[in-house]
Structure formats: structure tokens, C-alpha cells
Amino acid sequence: MAVDYTVIVVYLAGMLAMGWWGMRRAKSKSEFLVAGRRLGPAMYSGTMAAIVLGGASTIGGVGLGYQYGLSGAWMVFTIGLGLLALSVFFSARIARLKVYTVSEMLDLRYGGRAGVISGLVMWAYTLMLAVTSTIAYATIFDVLFDMNRTVAIILGGSIVVAYSTLGGMWSITLTDMVQFVVKTIGVLLLLLPIAVVKAGGFSEMKAKLPTSYFDPLGIGGETIFTYVLIYTFGMLIGQDIWQRVFTARGDRTAKWGGTVAGTYCLAYALAGAVIGTAAKVLYPKLGSPDDAFATIVKDELPVGVRGLVLAAALAAVMSTSSGALIACATVANNDIWSRLRGVGRRPGEEHDEVRGNRVFILVMGLAVIGTAIALNNVVEALTVAYNLLVGGLLVPILGGLLWKRGTAQGALASVAVGGLAVIGLMAGYGILANEPVYYGLLASLVAYVAVSLATRPTDEAVLAAWRERLAGRTPELASEPVAAHQ
């Protein structure tokens, strides 16, 4: 294992070095939070693919393949579909807004009264996303070093917090590009063909497994529908995803670069399911489906290659964790803390804002590590996060982009009713039930439409300013939240 250990240690040291390099570039708020809004197509595609394909997509995707066969690809497949929909239909408009957070977009569209409440919901989502990604370190470090869970979380979490705090989005972008390359080589080019060959090829896999393992819909129609609601729609509105859209150099980069990343996700989904299916042939009696990835890597790959593939898993977890961490800190600072203090963004404070955002990343990082140590059930935590995100924010965000008649009162009612409905239904049906997100989303939609129609239309001056922003004709400094001056 010495060679494998060396590969991992060099990889982790490289992440920290890139954090230090990124610190030298992040001299303004725009550079620190959105990489100066100047990523080209290649870098944008790689970093977008890196953030959406995390530990759940890699370790969890293989686990679903182990449990259900090829239809286990649906979870990651719906993530790819969501990214494609975002890129084709919305990303150009989002990039032209020149904002930093989803809540700033809501303020611009509705007139400055939706920020804090939507910020709280988004903060809870990004925090739990960062926590669940951080917990995944324990699984990987346990395979690598037989390390105590708490120590593993502290070690992995500290590395992510360190490079994210140092250079912000520039550091995260650079590390994500490396992580994208490592994942592509480790999972798609090495683990996938080796796993299929070790399992005897597709003919042997079909001979040894039930036919349901090769049924594209074997996982069940209701499960696929739930994945679409949670993950496809979640991709459309998550702060972690939007913050990457804000890094694009222009409309075309956001649209076509995101389309390439979404297509890559579809291929990654199928690869994970095939690897899991091969693992079922090789190890039919594993205690947990989520053990499939680590087991096949540990037992079937040669020295050196094993280290690279485990680095690929680590890369997947780190990319999602760092993206969620900077999103969590950005929301906490810009949408909650600054608004509660009544402080707006003023010219000439860019450098100070870098320092403030750096402090928030550090504080949120420590909170993420502490919560990850205390938390046990990752699936439940992630389900709560996505249910709140989709149930509370999907309707007012998409409504603001698509329906002129939507009002601030309708948006606030939608967030409140949808969020409370999801929480109440999870208490009644159970956290992992499908009904909370179904009925919560419906309640949010009804509240949005009914209250919007019952209240005065949004002021025409606000809508005119909104149209100017969508057309990209307003400078970035004008993205100052209206609420900050009220």
C-alpha cells in the first residue's frame, strides 16, 4: 500500500498548494466568490462537472448499481438532466444578472423583500450538503488508513477548509479541475473497464444476475419520479450550482460549457451503475451496497492504480464539499449577516469584503466539521436539505424567471408555506418518505399563484430594472441588495 499512500498524500498536498496559489489571485470580492466571472468553456465545464458529481454520485452511484443494476444510474442521471436543463434554458440569463447569490436574484426580481427568508432556507441546504460530503471522508480514509471516523473527518475537512479559505473560488476552481481529471481517469478510464473484465464481461454478468439488473426501469417508476423532483429540480436552484454559473465568462460559456458538463454526468451515471453491477457478480454477499466501491477498489485493482482510484473518490467528495462550503459561507455573509446588520455593499470595500468572506468560510467550515462529527444519518440529513430546497424555493425562483405576474408577497408565501409543509409532512410521513416533497411543492405552487394574483403586481420600475439585468445592460455594482438600504 506504500505506493497508494504516496499517491494520496501527493494529491492532498497538491490541493493545499493550489489553495495557496489561489490566494494570490483572489484580491476582490468578485475574484474570491466567483473567480472574477471569467472562466472559459473548458475550465467551466470541468469545475461544474466536479461539483455536481460528489461522494453520493461516486460511492452512492456504485452502491445503487450493486443493489439495482443498470437502473441504479437514475439518481446520477437525473442530476445530469438537471444540469442540462439549467444550462440550456436558464444559465445565460442567470450569468447576465451579475449577482452573487440566489437571494440577490430574488431581491432584484421581487423588489428586495425575499432575501433573508430565502437565505435561511438556502443556508440550511448548503450547510447540510457540506456536512454530508464531509462525512464521506470517513469512509475513504477508513479504507486507506484504517483511521478513526472523527480523525478522518477532521483531517479531510481541514484540508478543504484550508484551501477554500485561502483562495476562495479561484482555489476551488483550480482544485476542481484537478479533481475532474483524476475522476475521469480513475473512474471512467480505469475502474470501469477493469471491473467489467474482472466480472467476466457483460455476457457473464447477464448470466449470473437476475434480468431485473438489466431493466432500465428496474429501480421503480416512483423512485425515478422522486429523483427527478429532488435532484433535477434541485440542480436548477441550488446556490452551490448557481455560484458556478456566476463564474462563466459569458452567456455562451454558461450555456455550452454546462451542456458539456451535463452530458459528462450522464456518462458518469452509467459508469457507476455498471461498476456496481460488476461488483454484485464479484461480491454477491456484501453487508451494505455502499461498500461495493471500496471493496472492488481494494481487492481488484493493482498497486498504484488503486491509489489513483481512491484519490478519484476523494476528489469527488472534496469538490462537492468545497463548493457547498463556499456557497454556505456566501449565503451566511451576504444574505443573512449583512442584511441583519443593515450593511450594504459600498464602493471601495472589495478587499475588506474578501477578508470578511474568508472569515465566514473558516467559521462555516468549523461548523461543518463539528456537525459532521456529531451526525450519524447522512441520508436523512441530505433528504431534509433537498426537501427544504425544492419545497421552499423552487416555485418562487422559477416563477420569478418565467412569470411576470409573480409578486414579492407570493414569493414569501411560497417559501413559508412550502417550507413548513415539507417539515410538517416529514414529521408525519417520515423523513425518507416521498410525500413531503410532493405535497410541499404543490402547496408552495398554490400559495405562490394565489397570493400573487391577490396582491398588487410588482412595481413596473422593479420589473424594468430586472429586465435590464437579464439583458446584461447593468454593471455588477448595481447588484447591491435592495434590502440592505431599507
Tab-separated table of C-alpha atoms in Angstrom:
chain	number	residue	atom	x	y	z
A	1	MET	CA	0.000	0.000	0.000
A	2	ALA	CA	3.028	2.333	0.209
A	3	VAL	CA	2.621	3.393	-3.424
A	4	ASP	CA	-1.099	4.000	-2.917
A	5	TYR	CA	-0.398	6.076	0.189
A	6	THR	CA	2.142	8.136	-1.730
A	7	VAL	CA	-0.387	8.876	-4.493
A	8	ILE	CA	-2.953	10.059	-1.940
A	9	VAL	CA	-0.507	12.188	0.069
A	10	VAL	CA	0.832	13.879	-3.084
A	11	TYR	CA	-2.750	14.554	-4.181
A	12	LEU	CA	-3.701	16.134	-0.836
A	13	ALA	CA	-0.511	18.226	-0.766
A	14	GLY	CA	-1.332	19.446	-4.270
A	15	MET	CA	-4.766	20.610	-3.104
A	16	LEU	CA	-3.192	22.748	-0.389
A	17	ALA	CA	-0.612	24.159	-2.815
A	18	MET	CA	-3.378	25.241	-5.179
A	19	GLY	CA	-5.162	26.902	-2.275
A	20	TRP	CA	-2.041	28.959	-1.628
A	21	TRP	CA	-1.727	29.841	-5.338
A	22	GLY	CA	-5.398	30.831	-5.492
A	23	MET	CA	-4.930	33.189	-2.543
A	24	ARG	CA	-2.592	35.300	-4.674
A	25	ARG	CA	-5.296	35.774	-7.313
A	26	ALA	CA	-8.313	36.440	-5.082
A	27	LYS	CA	-7.874	40.175	-4.446
A	28	SER	CA	-11.501	41.313	-4.799
A	29	LYS	CA	-14.919	40.063	-3.818
A	30	SER	CA	-15.640	39.060	-7.400
A	31	GLU	CA	-12.344	37.134	-7.655
A	32	PHE	CA	-12.875	35.452	-4.295
A	33	LEU	CA	-16.528	34.414	-4.657
A	34	VAL	CA	-16.993	33.885	-8.411
A	35	ALA	CA	-13.420	33.696	-9.844
A	36	GLY	CA	-13.760	37.128	-11.430
A	37	ARG	CA	-16.600	35.871	-13.676
A	38	ARG	CA	-14.044	34.912	-16.317
A	39	LEU	CA	-13.853	31.133	-16.631
A	40	GLY	CA	-13.656	29.863	-20.215
A	41	PRO	CA	-15.573	26.837	-21.571
A	42	ALA	CA	-13.011	24.131	-20.703
A	43	MET	CA	-12.430	25.205	-17.114
A	44	TYR	CA	-16.117	25.991	-16.572
A	45	SER	CA	-17.197	22.543	-17.826
A	46	GLY	CA	-14.665	20.730	-15.641
A	47	THR	CA	-15.474	22.608	-12.458
A	48	MET	CA	-19.245	22.314	-12.988
A	49	ALA	CA	-18.978	18.557	-13.513
A	50	ALA	CA	-16.724	18.285	-10.459
A	51	ILE	CA	-19.125	19.990	-8.070
A	52	VAL	CA	-22.262	18.052	-9.053
A	53	LEU	CA	-20.539	14.636	-9.032
A	54	GLY	CA	-19.694	14.169	-5.384
A	55	GLY	CA	-19.371	11.262	-2.996
A	56	ALA	CA	-23.053	10.369	-3.390
A	57	SER	CA	-22.640	10.204	-7.160
A	58	THR	CA	-19.490	8.084	-6.961
A	59	ILE	CA	-19.774	5.828	-3.900
A	60	GLY	CA	-23.581	6.038	-3.784
A	61	GLY	CA	-23.951	5.588	-7.545
A	62	VAL	CA	-21.880	2.391	-7.476
A	63	GLY	CA	-23.914	1.245	-4.468
A	64	LEU	CA	-27.181	1.725	-6.360
A	65	GLY	CA	-25.716	-0.239	-9.275
A	66	TYR	CA	-24.834	-3.029	-6.846
A	67	GLN	CA	-28.377	-3.039	-5.472
A	68	TYR	CA	-30.465	-2.480	-8.623
A	69	GLY	CA	-28.194	-2.981	-11.624
A	70	LEU	CA	-28.195	-0.590	-14.578
A	71	SER	CA	-31.287	1.249	-13.318
A	72	GLY	CA	-29.163	2.352	-10.356
A	73	ALA	CA	-27.846	5.024	-12.735
A	74	TRP	CA	-31.053	7.036	-12.359
A	75	MET	CA	-30.003	9.092	-9.332
A	76	VAL	CA	-26.886	10.498	-11.014
A	77	PHE	CA	-28.684	10.549	-14.376
A	78	THR	CA	-31.318	12.950	-13.001
A	79	ILE	CA	-28.508	15.176	-11.691
A	80	GLY	CA	-27.142	15.321	-15.229
A	81	LEU	CA	-30.601	16.076	-16.625
A	82	GLY	CA	-30.991	18.931	-14.144
A	83	LEU	CA	-27.645	20.400	-15.137
A	84	LEU	CA	-28.582	20.138	-18.829
A	85	ALA	CA	-31.923	21.878	-18.210
A	86	LEU	CA	-30.224	24.634	-16.196
A	87	SER	CA	-27.577	25.164	-18.861
A	88	VAL	CA	-29.886	25.170	-21.892
A	89	PHE	CA	-32.848	27.135	-20.506
A	90	PHE	CA	-31.646	29.346	-17.643
A	91	SER	CA	-27.859	29.675	-17.336
A	92	ALA	CA	-27.412	32.540	-19.819
A	93	ARG	CA	-29.969	34.686	-18.006
A	94	ILE	CA	-28.520	33.765	-14.604
A	95	ALA	CA	-24.982	34.657	-15.691
A	96	ARG	CA	-26.110	38.067	-17.021
A	97	LEU	CA	-27.608	39.033	-13.650
A	98	LYS	CA	-24.091	39.575	-12.193
A	99	VAL	CA	-25.176	38.696	-8.641
A	100	TYR	CA	-23.514	36.512	-6.015
A	101	THR	CA	-26.433	34.565	-4.517
A	102	VAL	CA	-29.867	33.185	-5.368
A	103	SER	CA	-31.401	35.501	-2.762
A	104	GLU	CA	-29.933	38.544	-4.525
A	105	MET	CA	-31.714	37.370	-7.664
A	106	LEU	CA	-34.991	37.143	-5.728
A	107	ASP	CA	-34.448	40.666	-4.349
A	108	LEU	CA	-33.887	42.032	-7.831
A	109	ARG	CA	-36.950	40.299	-9.243
A	110	TYR	CA	-39.378	40.996	-6.401
A	111	GLY	CA	-38.141	44.324	-5.062
A	112	GLY	CA	-35.910	43.487	-2.099
A	113	ARG	CA	-38.128	41.676	0.391
A	114	ALA	CA	-37.384	37.988	-0.098
A	115	GLY	CA	-33.695	37.843	0.785
A	116	VAL	CA	-33.369	36.870	4.443
A	117	ILE	CA	-36.037	34.146	4.491
A	118	SER	CA	-34.840	32.558	1.254
A	119	GLY	CA	-31.270	32.959	2.517
A	120	LEU	CA	-32.046	30.948	5.645
A	121	VAL	CA	-33.522	28.091	3.612
A	122	MET	CA	-30.565	28.125	1.200
A	123	TRP	CA	-28.084	28.308	4.084
A	124	ALA	CA	-29.624	25.205	5.707
A	125	TYR	CA	-29.405	23.335	2.399
A	126	THR	CA	-25.790	24.256	1.659
A	127	LEU	CA	-24.724	23.546	5.246
A	128	MET	CA	-26.184	20.033	5.194
A	129	LEU	CA	-24.748	19.393	1.732
A	130	ALA	CA	-21.289	20.322	3.021
A	131	VAL	CA	-21.800	18.176	6.134
A	132	THR	CA	-22.816	15.063	4.213
A	133	SER	CA	-19.875	15.467	1.840
A	134	THR	CA	-17.518	15.851	4.791
A	135	ILE	CA	-18.817	12.677	6.443
A	136	ALA	CA	-17.875	10.772	3.292
A	137	TYR	CA	-14.203	11.404	4.079
A	138	ALA	CA	-14.518	8.909	6.911
A	139	THR	CA	-15.402	6.096	4.509
A	140	ILE	CA	-12.473	6.778	2.196
A	141	PHE	CA	-9.856	7.333	4.903
A	142	ASP	CA	-11.062	4.196	6.676
A	143	VAL	CA	-10.316	2.194	3.521
A	144	LEU	CA	-6.970	3.934	3.083
A	145	PHE	CA	-5.552	4.139	6.572
A	146	ASP	CA	-7.972	2.266	8.878
A	147	MET	CA	-8.488	5.646	10.530
A	148	ASN	CA	-10.879	6.626	13.321
A	149	ARG	CA	-14.041	8.279	11.938
A	150	THR	CA	-13.632	11.535	13.872
A	151	VAL	CA	-9.964	11.877	12.946
A	152	ALA	CA	-10.812	11.192	9.290
A	153	ILE	CA	-13.485	13.911	9.246
A	154	ILE	CA	-11.139	16.416	10.896
A	155	LEU	CA	-8.285	15.598	8.506
A	156	GLY	CA	-10.314	15.719	5.288
A	157	GLY	CA	-12.427	18.650	6.426
A	158	SER	CA	-9.398	20.682	7.460
A	159	ILE	CA	-7.802	20.313	4.023
A	160	VAL	CA	-10.972	21.505	2.256
A	161	VAL	CA	-11.483	24.376	4.715
A	162	ALA	CA	-7.825	25.403	4.345
A	163	TYR	CA	-7.709	25.714	0.551
A	164	SER	CA	-11.226	27.182	0.364
A	165	THR	CA	-10.410	29.836	2.972
A	166	LEU	CA	-7.108	30.753	1.357
A	167	GLY	CA	-8.183	31.378	-2.219
A	168	GLY	CA	-11.972	31.182	-2.351
A	169	MET	CA	-13.447	30.295	-5.718
A	170	TRP	CA	-10.095	30.529	-7.513
A	171	SER	CA	-8.607	27.837	-5.276
A	172	ILE	CA	-11.742	25.726	-5.549
A	173	THR	CA	-11.776	26.112	-9.354
A	174	LEU	CA	-8.154	25.029	-9.679
A	175	THR	CA	-8.580	22.060	-7.353
A	176	ASP	CA	-11.837	21.085	-9.078
A	177	MET	CA	-10.073	20.930	-12.441
A	178	VAL	CA	-7.524	18.523	-10.985
A	179	GLN	CA	-10.326	16.576	-9.321
A	180	PHE	CA	-12.226	16.380	-12.621
A	181	VAL	CA	-9.179	14.918	-14.389
A	182	VAL	CA	-8.489	12.471	-11.544
A	183	LYS	CA	-12.143	11.314	-11.515
A	184	THR	CA	-12.200	10.858	-15.268
A	185	ILE	CA	-9.029	8.776	-15.284
A	186	GLY	CA	-9.726	6.889	-12.065
A	187	VAL	CA	-13.406	6.005	-12.528
A	188	LEU	CA	-14.138	6.096	-16.265
A	189	LEU	CA	-10.825	5.023	-17.797
A	190	LEU	CA	-9.503	2.630	-15.130
A	191	LEU	CA	-12.112	1.291	-12.689
A	192	LEU	CA	-14.921	0.829	-15.243
A	193	PRO	CA	-13.088	-1.423	-17.745
A	194	ILE	CA	-11.179	-3.304	-15.028
A	195	ALA	CA	-14.401	-4.050	-13.111
A	196	VAL	CA	-16.166	-5.351	-16.233
A	197	VAL	CA	-13.207	-7.545	-17.200
A	198	LYS	CA	-12.852	-8.932	-13.653
A	199	ALA	CA	-16.575	-9.799	-13.652
A	200	GLY	CA	-16.128	-11.805	-16.886
A	201	GLY	CA	-17.591	-9.272	-19.302
A	202	PHE	CA	-21.225	-8.361	-19.933
A	203	SER	CA	-22.198	-11.841	-21.081
A	204	GLU	CA	-21.018	-13.351	-17.791
A	205	MET	CA	-22.707	-10.587	-15.806
A	206	LYS	CA	-26.016	-11.286	-17.574
A	207	ALA	CA	-25.652	-14.999	-16.942
A	208	LYS	CA	-25.065	-14.598	-13.194
A	209	LEU	CA	-27.540	-11.853	-12.316
A	210	PRO	CA	-31.356	-11.606	-12.472
A	211	THR	CA	-32.822	-9.980	-15.583
A	212	SER	CA	-34.069	-7.094	-13.407
A	213	TYR	CA	-30.432	-5.934	-13.153
A	214	PHE	CA	-30.543	-5.051	-16.847
A	215	ASP	CA	-34.000	-3.446	-16.865
A	216	PRO	CA	-33.604	0.348	-17.339
A	217	LEU	CA	-36.649	0.956	-15.114
A	218	GLY	CA	-35.914	-1.758	-12.568
A	219	ILE	CA	-35.457	0.687	-9.696
A	220	GLY	CA	-39.148	1.670	-9.970
A	221	GLY	CA	-41.127	4.479	-11.565
A	222	GLU	CA	-41.946	6.226	-8.275
A	223	THR	CA	-38.295	6.286	-7.250
A	224	ILE	CA	-37.286	7.760	-10.620
A	225	PHE	CA	-40.008	10.410	-10.320
A	226	THR	CA	-38.775	11.337	-6.832
A	227	TYR	CA	-35.194	11.596	-8.102
A	228	VAL	CA	-36.402	13.988	-10.815
A	229	LEU	CA	-38.233	16.167	-8.285
A	230	ILE	CA	-35.365	16.295	-5.813
A	231	TYR	CA	-32.222	16.206	-7.939
A	232	THR	CA	-33.246	17.525	-11.359
A	233	PHE	CA	-35.141	20.467	-9.886
A	234	GLY	CA	-32.547	20.828	-7.121
A	235	MET	CA	-29.894	21.432	-9.785
A	236	LEU	CA	-31.966	24.348	-11.122
A	237	ILE	CA	-31.968	26.367	-7.901
A	238	GLY	CA	-29.078	25.387	-5.596
A	239	GLN	CA	-26.700	28.184	-4.514
A	240	ASP	CA	-23.733	25.838	-4.961
A	241	ILE	CA	-24.684	25.345	-8.623
A	242	TRP	CA	-25.640	28.963	-9.332
A	243	GLN	CA	-22.371	30.195	-7.849
A	244	ARG	CA	-20.562	28.171	-10.534
A	245	VAL	CA	-22.803	29.668	-13.230
A	246	PHE	CA	-21.733	33.107	-11.968
A	247	THR	CA	-18.099	32.212	-12.749
A	248	ALA	CA	-18.755	31.881	-16.505
A	249	ARG	CA	-17.055	34.375	-18.816
A	250	GLY	CA	-20.272	34.948	-20.761
A	251	ASP	CA	-23.652	33.607	-21.844
A	252	ARG	CA	-22.291	31.092	-24.338
A	253	THR	CA	-19.787	29.704	-21.855
A	254	ALA	CA	-22.534	29.154	-19.290
A	255	LYS	CA	-24.830	27.504	-21.822
A	256	TRP	CA	-22.465	25.289	-23.803
A	257	GLY	CA	-19.960	24.609	-21.032
A	258	GLY	CA	-22.800	23.488	-18.778
A	259	THR	CA	-24.233	21.326	-21.547
A	260	VAL	CA	-20.908	19.500	-21.867
A	261	ALA	CA	-20.772	19.027	-18.080
A	262	GLY	CA	-24.339	17.687	-18.020
A	263	THR	CA	-23.565	15.199	-20.788
A	264	TYR	CA	-20.493	14.069	-18.859
A	265	CYS	CA	-22.736	13.448	-15.827
A	266	LEU	CA	-24.935	11.109	-17.891
A	267	ALA	CA	-21.883	9.047	-18.866
A	268	TYR	CA	-20.658	9.034	-15.258
A	269	ALA	CA	-24.079	7.798	-14.094
A	270	LEU	CA	-23.980	4.809	-16.425
A	271	ALA	CA	-20.361	4.033	-15.486
A	272	GLY	CA	-21.205	3.928	-11.774
A	273	ALA	CA	-24.151	1.595	-12.353
A	274	VAL	CA	-22.049	-0.777	-14.492
A	275	ILE	CA	-19.257	-0.841	-11.876
A	276	GLY	CA	-21.824	-1.639	-9.185
A	277	THR	CA	-23.338	-4.406	-11.319
A	278	ALA	CA	-19.872	-5.918	-11.818
A	279	ALA	CA	-19.277	-5.726	-8.064
A	280	LYS	CA	-22.503	-7.695	-7.488
A	281	VAL	CA	-21.082	-10.523	-9.616
A	282	LEU	CA	-17.764	-10.458	-7.781
A	283	TYR	CA	-19.110	-9.928	-4.237
A	284	PRO	CA	-22.753	-11.068	-4.040
A	285	LYS	CA	-22.927	-11.018	-0.220
A	286	LEU	CA	-21.694	-7.554	0.821
A	287	GLY	CA	-23.183	-6.210	4.041
A	288	SER	CA	-24.098	-2.833	2.511
A	289	PRO	CA	-24.389	-1.705	-1.130
A	290	ASP	CA	-22.307	1.374	-0.276
A	291	ASP	CA	-19.369	-0.946	0.471
A	292	ALA	CA	-19.228	-2.007	-3.195
A	293	PHE	CA	-16.996	0.840	-4.374
A	294	ALA	CA	-14.377	0.464	-1.649
A	295	THR	CA	-14.391	-3.338	-1.864
A	296	ILE	CA	-13.853	-3.596	-5.609
A	297	VAL	CA	-11.137	-0.935	-5.485
A	298	LYS	CA	-9.350	-2.560	-2.564
A	299	ASP	CA	-9.463	-6.142	-3.861
A	300	GLU	CA	-9.362	-5.939	-7.656
A	301	LEU	CA	-7.106	-3.045	-8.654
A	302	PRO	CA	-3.300	-3.202	-8.925
A	303	VAL	CA	-0.983	-1.148	-6.726
A	304	GLY	CA	-0.780	2.493	-7.780
A	305	VAL	CA	-3.996	2.263	-9.789
A	306	ARG	CA	-5.803	1.561	-6.527
A	307	GLY	CA	-4.346	4.744	-5.027
A	308	LEU	CA	-5.412	6.783	-8.064
A	309	VAL	CA	-8.981	5.469	-7.975
A	310	LEU	CA	-9.263	6.136	-4.246
A	311	ALA	CA	-7.909	9.621	-4.971
A	312	ALA	CA	-10.719	9.888	-7.538
A	313	ALA	CA	-13.279	9.095	-4.838
A	314	LEU	CA	-11.616	11.606	-2.547
A	315	ALA	CA	-11.694	14.145	-5.393
A	316	ALA	CA	-15.426	13.597	-5.863
A	317	VAL	CA	-16.114	14.210	-2.189
A	318	MET	CA	-13.811	17.225	-1.923
A	319	SER	CA	-15.213	19.003	-4.979
A	320	THR	CA	-18.786	18.836	-3.671
A	321	SER	CA	-17.714	19.704	-0.130
A	322	SER	CA	-15.699	22.775	-1.124
A	323	GLY	CA	-18.432	24.018	-3.463
A	324	ALA	CA	-21.078	23.621	-0.770
A	325	LEU	CA	-18.809	25.270	1.818
A	326	ILE	CA	-18.185	28.462	-0.165
A	327	ALA	CA	-21.899	28.587	-1.070
A	328	CYS	CA	-22.844	28.218	2.604
A	329	ALA	CA	-20.420	30.969	3.657
A	330	THR	CA	-21.515	33.298	0.828
A	331	VAL	CA	-25.178	32.945	1.801
A	332	ALA	CA	-24.433	33.346	5.515
A	333	ASN	CA	-22.405	36.519	4.961
A	334	ASN	CA	-24.177	38.217	2.053
A	335	ASP	CA	-27.803	37.137	2.519
A	336	ILE	CA	-28.151	36.827	6.282
A	337	TRP	CA	-25.456	38.575	8.317
A	338	SER	CA	-25.063	41.684	6.113
A	339	ARG	CA	-28.825	42.143	5.808
A	340	LEU	CA	-29.478	41.702	9.513
A	341	ARG	CA	-26.801	44.306	10.246
A	342	GLY	CA	-28.269	46.589	7.596
A	343	VAL	CA	-24.954	46.878	5.786
A	344	GLY	CA	-24.919	47.162	2.016
A	345	ARG	CA	-22.057	46.842	-0.390
A	346	ARG	CA	-20.245	50.142	-0.898
A	347	PRO	CA	-17.612	51.095	-3.457
A	348	GLY	CA	-14.046	50.731	-2.280
A	349	GLU	CA	-14.698	47.894	0.170
A	350	GLU	CA	-13.814	44.970	-2.093
A	351	HIS	CA	-10.620	43.998	-0.241
A	352	ASP	CA	-12.353	44.177	3.148
A	353	GLU	CA	-15.143	42.007	1.774
A	354	VAL	CA	-12.582	39.377	0.790
A	355	ARG	CA	-11.387	39.294	4.385
A	356	GLY	CA	-14.956	39.059	5.674
A	357	ASN	CA	-15.896	36.243	3.311
A	358	ARG	CA	-12.677	34.418	4.187
A	359	VAL	CA	-13.621	34.584	7.884
A	360	PHE	CA	-17.090	33.250	7.090
A	361	ILE	CA	-15.662	30.298	5.153
A	362	LEU	CA	-13.445	29.460	8.122
A	363	VAL	CA	-16.314	29.739	10.623
A	364	MET	CA	-18.741	27.766	8.455
A	365	GLY	CA	-16.019	25.179	7.822
A	366	LEU	CA	-15.523	24.627	11.525
A	367	ALA	CA	-19.306	24.354	11.950
A	368	VAL	CA	-19.464	21.790	9.131
A	369	ILE	CA	-16.691	19.667	10.676
A	370	GLY	CA	-18.328	19.790	14.120
A	371	THR	CA	-21.766	18.890	12.737
A	372	ALA	CA	-20.306	16.057	10.649
A	373	ILE	CA	-18.680	14.553	13.746
A	374	ALA	CA	-21.954	14.726	15.689
A	375	LEU	CA	-24.226	13.475	12.900
A	376	ASN	CA	-24.812	9.829	12.065
A	377	ASN	CA	-27.549	9.523	9.451
A	378	VAL	CA	-26.228	11.104	6.258
A	379	VAL	CA	-29.158	10.097	4.055
A	380	GLU	CA	-31.726	11.687	6.345
A	381	ALA	CA	-29.740	14.924	6.606
A	382	LEU	CA	-29.375	15.192	2.832
A	383	THR	CA	-33.060	14.368	2.302
A	384	VAL	CA	-34.103	17.140	4.706
A	385	ALA	CA	-31.827	19.590	2.881
A	386	TYR	CA	-33.152	18.785	-0.603
A	387	ASN	CA	-36.784	18.647	0.538
A	388	LEU	CA	-36.484	22.134	2.038
A	389	LEU	CA	-34.685	23.465	-1.017
A	390	VAL	CA	-37.162	22.116	-3.571
A	391	GLY	CA	-40.291	22.524	-1.446
A	392	GLY	CA	-39.462	26.055	-0.322
A	393	LEU	CA	-37.508	27.728	-3.140
A	394	LEU	CA	-38.201	26.041	-6.473
A	395	VAL	CA	-41.513	27.804	-7.159
A	396	PRO	CA	-40.532	31.420	-6.293
A	397	ILE	CA	-37.216	31.118	-8.202
A	398	LEU	CA	-38.624	29.591	-11.387
A	399	GLY	CA	-41.753	31.705	-11.033
A	400	GLY	CA	-39.620	34.834	-10.930
A	401	LEU	CA	-37.795	33.790	-14.080
A	402	LEU	CA	-40.876	32.675	-16.022
A	403	TRP	CA	-43.991	34.534	-14.725
A	404	LYS	CA	-44.240	38.315	-14.809
A	405	ARG	CA	-47.290	38.390	-12.511
A	406	GLY	CA	-45.445	36.821	-9.542
A	407	THR	CA	-45.124	39.211	-6.578
A	408	ALA	CA	-42.936	39.553	-3.508
A	409	GLN	CA	-45.855	38.576	-1.272
A	410	GLY	CA	-46.451	35.494	-3.404
A	411	ALA	CA	-42.775	34.559	-3.208
A	412	LEU	CA	-42.671	34.926	0.594
A	413	ALA	CA	-45.888	32.937	0.978
A	414	SER	CA	-44.497	30.237	-1.299
A	415	VAL	CA	-41.262	29.920	0.708
A	416	ALA	CA	-43.089	29.876	4.056
A	417	VAL	CA	-45.939	27.536	3.080
A	418	GLY	CA	-43.725	25.154	1.095
A	419	GLY	CA	-41.036	25.004	3.782
A	420	LEU	CA	-43.479	24.494	6.662
A	421	ALA	CA	-45.465	21.919	4.676
A	422	VAL	CA	-42.308	19.905	3.978
A	423	ILE	CA	-41.274	19.991	7.657
A	424	GLY	CA	-44.736	19.013	8.874
A	425	LEU	CA	-45.119	16.226	6.323
A	426	MET	CA	-41.661	14.816	7.143
A	427	ALA	CA	-42.743	14.673	10.780
A	428	GLY	CA	-45.919	12.829	9.765
A	429	TYR	CA	-44.786	10.543	6.943
A	430	GLY	CA	-41.137	10.113	7.918
A	431	ILE	CA	-38.030	11.886	6.666
A	432	LEU	CA	-37.324	9.420	3.872
A	433	ALA	CA	-40.921	9.316	2.546
A	434	ASN	CA	-41.728	10.697	-0.920
A	435	GLU	CA	-44.939	12.507	0.105
A	436	PRO	CA	-43.305	15.538	1.837
A	437	VAL	CA	-41.647	16.835	-1.310
A	438	TYR	CA	-44.702	16.008	-3.486
A	439	TYR	CA	-47.247	17.824	-1.336
A	440	GLY	CA	-44.839	20.502	-0.143
A	441	LEU	CA	-44.091	21.515	-3.727
A	442	LEU	CA	-47.807	21.559	-4.569
A	443	ALA	CA	-48.581	23.718	-1.506
A	444	SER	CA	-45.772	26.108	-2.462
A	445	LEU	CA	-47.140	26.454	-6.009
A	446	VAL	CA	-50.724	27.080	-4.841
A	447	ALA	CA	-49.574	29.710	-2.332
A	448	TYR	CA	-47.407	31.466	-4.917
A	449	VAL	CA	-50.109	31.710	-7.574
A	450	ALA	CA	-52.974	32.550	-5.190
A	451	VAL	CA	-51.155	35.245	-3.207
A	452	SER	CA	-49.552	36.756	-6.322
A	453	LEU	CA	-52.946	37.096	-8.012
A	454	ALA	CA	-54.486	38.509	-4.818
A	455	THR	CA	-51.846	41.239	-4.382
A	456	ARG	CA	-50.759	44.212	-6.441
A	457	PRO	CA	-48.457	43.442	-9.368
A	458	THR	CA	-44.752	44.074	-8.902
A	459	ASP	CA	-43.852	47.731	-9.446
A	460	GLU	CA	-43.065	48.400	-13.103
A	461	ALA	CA	-39.808	50.151	-12.166
A	462	VAL	CA	-38.625	46.991	-10.409
A	463	LEU	CA	-39.557	44.869	-13.435
A	464	ALA	CA	-37.833	47.313	-15.783
A	465	ALA	CA	-34.639	47.125	-13.719
A	466	TRP	CA	-34.983	43.337	-13.707
A	467	ARG	CA	-35.275	43.222	-17.499
A	468	GLU	CA	-32.182	45.402	-17.810
A	469	ARG	CA	-30.245	42.974	-15.631
A	470	LEU	CA	-31.464	39.971	-17.592
A	471	ALA	CA	-30.277	41.661	-20.758
A	472	GLY	CA	-26.847	42.243	-19.190
A	473	ARG	CA	-27.033	46.034	-19.506
A	474	THR	CA	-26.439	46.896	-15.830
A	475	PRO	CA	-22.993	46.954	-14.176
A	476	GLU	CA	-22.180	44.445	-11.464
A	477	LEU	CA	-22.078	47.054	-8.678
A	478	ALA	CA	-25.813	47.554	-9.111
A	479	SER	CA	-26.401	44.048	-7.747
A	480	GLU	CA	-26.381	45.573	-4.282
A	481	PRO	CA	-29.376	44.095	-2.423
A	482	VAL	CA	-32.295	46.477	-2.132
A	483	ALA	CA	-32.981	45.148	1.353
A	484	ALA	CA	-29.600	46.416	2.529
A	485	HIS	CA	-30.857	50.003	2.254
A	486	GLN	CA	-34.240	49.521	3.864
